Coordinates of C-alpha atoms in Angstrom, one line a residue:
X28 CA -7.2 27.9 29.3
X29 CA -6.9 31.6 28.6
X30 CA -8.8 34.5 29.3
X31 CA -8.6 37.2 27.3
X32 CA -10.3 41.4 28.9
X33 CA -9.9 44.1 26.5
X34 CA -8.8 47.7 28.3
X35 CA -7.6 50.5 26.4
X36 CA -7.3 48.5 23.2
X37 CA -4.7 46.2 24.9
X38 CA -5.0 42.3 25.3
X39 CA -3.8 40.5 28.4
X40 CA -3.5 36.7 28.7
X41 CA -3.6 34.4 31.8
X42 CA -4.5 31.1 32.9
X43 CA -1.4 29.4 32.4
X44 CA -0.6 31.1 28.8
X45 CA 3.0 32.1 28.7
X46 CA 3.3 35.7 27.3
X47 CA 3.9 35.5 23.8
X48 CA 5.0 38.4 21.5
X49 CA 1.8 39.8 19.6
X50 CA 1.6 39.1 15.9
X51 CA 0.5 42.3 14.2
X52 CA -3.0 42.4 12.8
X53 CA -2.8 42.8 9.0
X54 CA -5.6 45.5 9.5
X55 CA -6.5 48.1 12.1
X56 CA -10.3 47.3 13.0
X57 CA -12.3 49.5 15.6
X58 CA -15.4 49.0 17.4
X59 CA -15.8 46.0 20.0
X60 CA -16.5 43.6 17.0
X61 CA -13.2 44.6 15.8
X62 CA -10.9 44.4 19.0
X63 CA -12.4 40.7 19.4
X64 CA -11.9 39.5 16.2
X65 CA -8.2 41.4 16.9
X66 CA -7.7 39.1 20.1
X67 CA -8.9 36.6 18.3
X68 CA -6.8 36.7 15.4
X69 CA -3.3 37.4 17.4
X70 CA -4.1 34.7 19.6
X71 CA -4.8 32.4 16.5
X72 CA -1.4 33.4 15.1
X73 CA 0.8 32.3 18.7
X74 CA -0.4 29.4 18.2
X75 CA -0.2 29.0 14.4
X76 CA -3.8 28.0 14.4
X77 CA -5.3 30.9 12.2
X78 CA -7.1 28.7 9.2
X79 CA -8.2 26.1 12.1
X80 CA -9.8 29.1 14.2
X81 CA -10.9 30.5 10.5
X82 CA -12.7 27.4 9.9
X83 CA -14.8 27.4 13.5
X84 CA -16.2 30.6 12.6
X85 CA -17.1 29.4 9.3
X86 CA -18.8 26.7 10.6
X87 CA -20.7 28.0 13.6
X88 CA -21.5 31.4 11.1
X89 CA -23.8 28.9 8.5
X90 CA -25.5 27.6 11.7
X91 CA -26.2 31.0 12.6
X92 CA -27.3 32.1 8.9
X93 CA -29.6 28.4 8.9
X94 CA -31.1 29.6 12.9
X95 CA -32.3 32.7 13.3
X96 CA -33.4 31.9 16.8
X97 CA -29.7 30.6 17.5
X98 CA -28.6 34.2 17.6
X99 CA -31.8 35.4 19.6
X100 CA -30.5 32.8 22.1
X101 CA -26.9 33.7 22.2
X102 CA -27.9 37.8 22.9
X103 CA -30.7 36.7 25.1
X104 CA -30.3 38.5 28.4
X105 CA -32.9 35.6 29.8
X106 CA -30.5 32.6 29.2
X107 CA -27.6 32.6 32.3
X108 CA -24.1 31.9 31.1
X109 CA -24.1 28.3 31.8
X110 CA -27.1 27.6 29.3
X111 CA -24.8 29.1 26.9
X112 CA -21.9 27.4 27.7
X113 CA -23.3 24.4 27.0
X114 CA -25.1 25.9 24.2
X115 CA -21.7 26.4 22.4
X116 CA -20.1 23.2 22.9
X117 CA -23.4 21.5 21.7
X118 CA -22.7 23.1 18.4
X119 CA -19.8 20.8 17.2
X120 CA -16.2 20.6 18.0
X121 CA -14.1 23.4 17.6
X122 CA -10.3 24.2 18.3
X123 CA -9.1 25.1 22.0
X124 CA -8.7 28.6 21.2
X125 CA -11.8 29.2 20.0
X126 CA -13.9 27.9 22.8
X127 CA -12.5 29.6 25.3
X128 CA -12.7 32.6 22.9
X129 CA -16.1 32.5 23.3
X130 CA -16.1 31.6 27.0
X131 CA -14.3 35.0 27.0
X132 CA -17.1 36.3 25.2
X133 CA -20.0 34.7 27.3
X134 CA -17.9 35.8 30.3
X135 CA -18.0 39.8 28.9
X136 CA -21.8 39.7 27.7
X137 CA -20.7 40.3 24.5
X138 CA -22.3 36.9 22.8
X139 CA -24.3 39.5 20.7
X140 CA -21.4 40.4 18.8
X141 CA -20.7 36.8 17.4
X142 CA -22.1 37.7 13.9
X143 CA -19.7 41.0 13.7
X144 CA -16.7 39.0 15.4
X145 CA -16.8 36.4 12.5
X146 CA -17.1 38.9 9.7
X147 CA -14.1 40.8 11.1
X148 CA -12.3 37.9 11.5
X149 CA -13.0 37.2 7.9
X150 CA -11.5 40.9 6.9
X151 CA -8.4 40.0 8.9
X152 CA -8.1 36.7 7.0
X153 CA -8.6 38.1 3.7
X154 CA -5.8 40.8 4.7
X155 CA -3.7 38.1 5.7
X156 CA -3.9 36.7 2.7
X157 CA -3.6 39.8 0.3
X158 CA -6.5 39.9 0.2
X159 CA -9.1 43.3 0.4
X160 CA -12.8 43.7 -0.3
X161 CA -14.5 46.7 -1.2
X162 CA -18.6 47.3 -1.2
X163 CA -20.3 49.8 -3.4
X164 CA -23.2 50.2 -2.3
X165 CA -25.1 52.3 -5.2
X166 CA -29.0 52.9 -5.5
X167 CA -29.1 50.8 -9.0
X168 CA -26.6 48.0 -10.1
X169 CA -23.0 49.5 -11.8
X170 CA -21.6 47.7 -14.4
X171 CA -18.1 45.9 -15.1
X172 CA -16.8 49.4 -16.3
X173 CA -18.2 51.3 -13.4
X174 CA -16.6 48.9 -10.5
X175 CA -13.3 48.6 -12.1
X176 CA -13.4 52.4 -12.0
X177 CA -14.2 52.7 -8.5
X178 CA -10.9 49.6 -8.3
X179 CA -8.6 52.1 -9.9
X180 CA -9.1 54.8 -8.2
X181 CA -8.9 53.5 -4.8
X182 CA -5.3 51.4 -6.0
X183 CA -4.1 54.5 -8.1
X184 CA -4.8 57.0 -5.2
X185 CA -3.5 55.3 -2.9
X186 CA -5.9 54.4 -0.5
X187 CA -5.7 50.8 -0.9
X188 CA -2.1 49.7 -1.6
X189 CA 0.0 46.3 -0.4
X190 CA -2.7 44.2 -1.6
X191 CA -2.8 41.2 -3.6
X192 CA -6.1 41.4 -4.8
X193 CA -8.8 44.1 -4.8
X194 CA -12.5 42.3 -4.5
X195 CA -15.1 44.6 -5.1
X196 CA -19.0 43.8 -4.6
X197 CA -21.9 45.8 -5.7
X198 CA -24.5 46.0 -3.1
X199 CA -27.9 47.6 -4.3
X200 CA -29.6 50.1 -1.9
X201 CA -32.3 52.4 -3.1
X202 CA -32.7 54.4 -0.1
X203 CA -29.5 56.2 -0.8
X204 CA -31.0 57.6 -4.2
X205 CA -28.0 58.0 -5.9
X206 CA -24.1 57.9 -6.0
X207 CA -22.5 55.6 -3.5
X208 CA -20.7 54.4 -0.3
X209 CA -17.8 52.7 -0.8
X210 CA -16.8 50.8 2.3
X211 CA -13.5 48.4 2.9
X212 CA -11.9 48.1 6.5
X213 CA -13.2 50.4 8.7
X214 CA -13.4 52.9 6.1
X215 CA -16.4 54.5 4.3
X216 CA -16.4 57.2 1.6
X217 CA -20.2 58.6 1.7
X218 CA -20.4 59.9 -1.4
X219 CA -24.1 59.7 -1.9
X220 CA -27.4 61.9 -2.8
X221 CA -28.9 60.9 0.4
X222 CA -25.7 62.1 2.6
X223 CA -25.4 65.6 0.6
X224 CA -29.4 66.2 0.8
X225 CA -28.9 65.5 4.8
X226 CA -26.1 67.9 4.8
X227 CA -27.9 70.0 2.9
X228 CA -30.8 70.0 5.4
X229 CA -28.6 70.0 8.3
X230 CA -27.4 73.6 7.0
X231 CA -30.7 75.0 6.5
X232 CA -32.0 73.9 10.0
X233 CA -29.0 75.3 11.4
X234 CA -29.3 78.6 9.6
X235 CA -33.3 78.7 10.8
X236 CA -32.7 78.0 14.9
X237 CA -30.0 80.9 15.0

C-alpha cells in the first residue's frame, strides 16, 4: 500500500514502497487535477503499469458519463470516507495502484476531482504516446482548411513541437461571438471577440473610476 500527499508540487511515497526514481511526465500540468493525474502517472510508470492504470480510468470514467448521480456521490460532503471506500471497490476491479490512488484521493477530500484527474491522465497518455490534442473552440464550425491552419501554425511556430501527431477538435461555442480559444496542455491562446470586447470594457471602466 502507498500513500501518496502532494506539498510544494513534490510526491512522497510510504507504506512499504521503496523510493524509486521519478519517471518524467511527458507534460507539465497545473492545477490539483493536474498534480494527481502527475502522481498518478509516475507512479504508474515505476511500476510499468501505465496502459493497466490507463484502462481503470477509462472504465470507471463511462460509469461516471452513464451516472450522473455517481459523481454527486463521490463530491458529496454527506457520504463519510468509508461509504466511499466501499463505493469504489463496488465499481469493478481495478489494478493495485489505482485503488489506493483513490484511497489517497478519498483520504485528501479530493474525490471531486475524479472527472479532471482522468482527463489529465488522458493528456499525459496521449503525450506519452506522441500524441497532442488541440481544441478550437470558435463561435460557428471551421472547416478542413481553417483547422489545418490553426495545425500549422502552432507546429511551424513552434509552440507545439516533439510530437507525433497533432489532433485538433473543433468545439462550437456561441457565447464567445467570434474568433477562438485554442487550448492544448495547460495552455490557452484567447484570441476571441468576447475576450477583446471584455478588455475593451475593462479599459473604459478603469478610465471612468479614476
Amino acid at each position: 500500500m502507498f500513500r501518496q500527499t502532494l506539498r510544494a508540487g513534490k510526491i512522497q511515497f510510504a507504506r512499504g514502497y521503496a523510493s524509486v526514481a521519478r519517471t518524467k511526465a511527458p507534460l507539465t500540468l497545473f492545477g490539483i487535477d493536474g498534480k494527481y493525474a502527475t502522481a498518478l502517472f509516475q507512479a504508474a510508470a515505476s511500476k510499468n503499469a501505465l496502459t493497466t492504470v490507463e484502462g481503470d480510468l477509462l472504465k470507471l470514467d463511462e460509469q461516471l458519463s452513464k451516472d450522473a448521480k455517481l459523481g454527486e456521490i463521490f463530491s458529496s460532503p454527506l457520504l463519510n470516507k468509508a461509504a466511499k471506500e466501499k463505493l469504489i471497490d463496488s465499481l469493478g476491479k481495478k489494478s493495485e495502484i489505482t485503488t489506493n490512488f483513490f484511497k489517497t484521493l478519498l483520504e485528501n477530500n479530493r474525490m471531486a476531482e475524479t472527472r479532471g484527474v482522468i482527463a489529465a491522465y488522458k493528456s499525459l497518455m496521449e503525450a506519452h504516446r506522441g500524441i497532442v490534442s488541440v481544441v478550437v473552440t470558435s463561435a460557428n464550425a471551421l472547416n478542413s482548411k481553417d483547422l489545418k491552419q490553426v495545425k500549422d501554425n502552432l507546429t511551424k511556430g513552434g509552440l507545439i513541437k516533439d510530437f507525433k501527431e497533432v489532433n485538433v477538435v473543433n468545439k462550437i461555442n456561441p457565447s464567445i461571438l467570434g474568433g477562438m480559444v485554442v487550448e492544448f496542455g495547460d495552455y490557452t491562446i484567447d484570441m476571441s471577440v468576447a475576450s477583446r470586447l471584455a478588455k475593451i470594457e475593462k479599459l473604459l471602466t478603469d478610465s471612468i473610476s479614476v
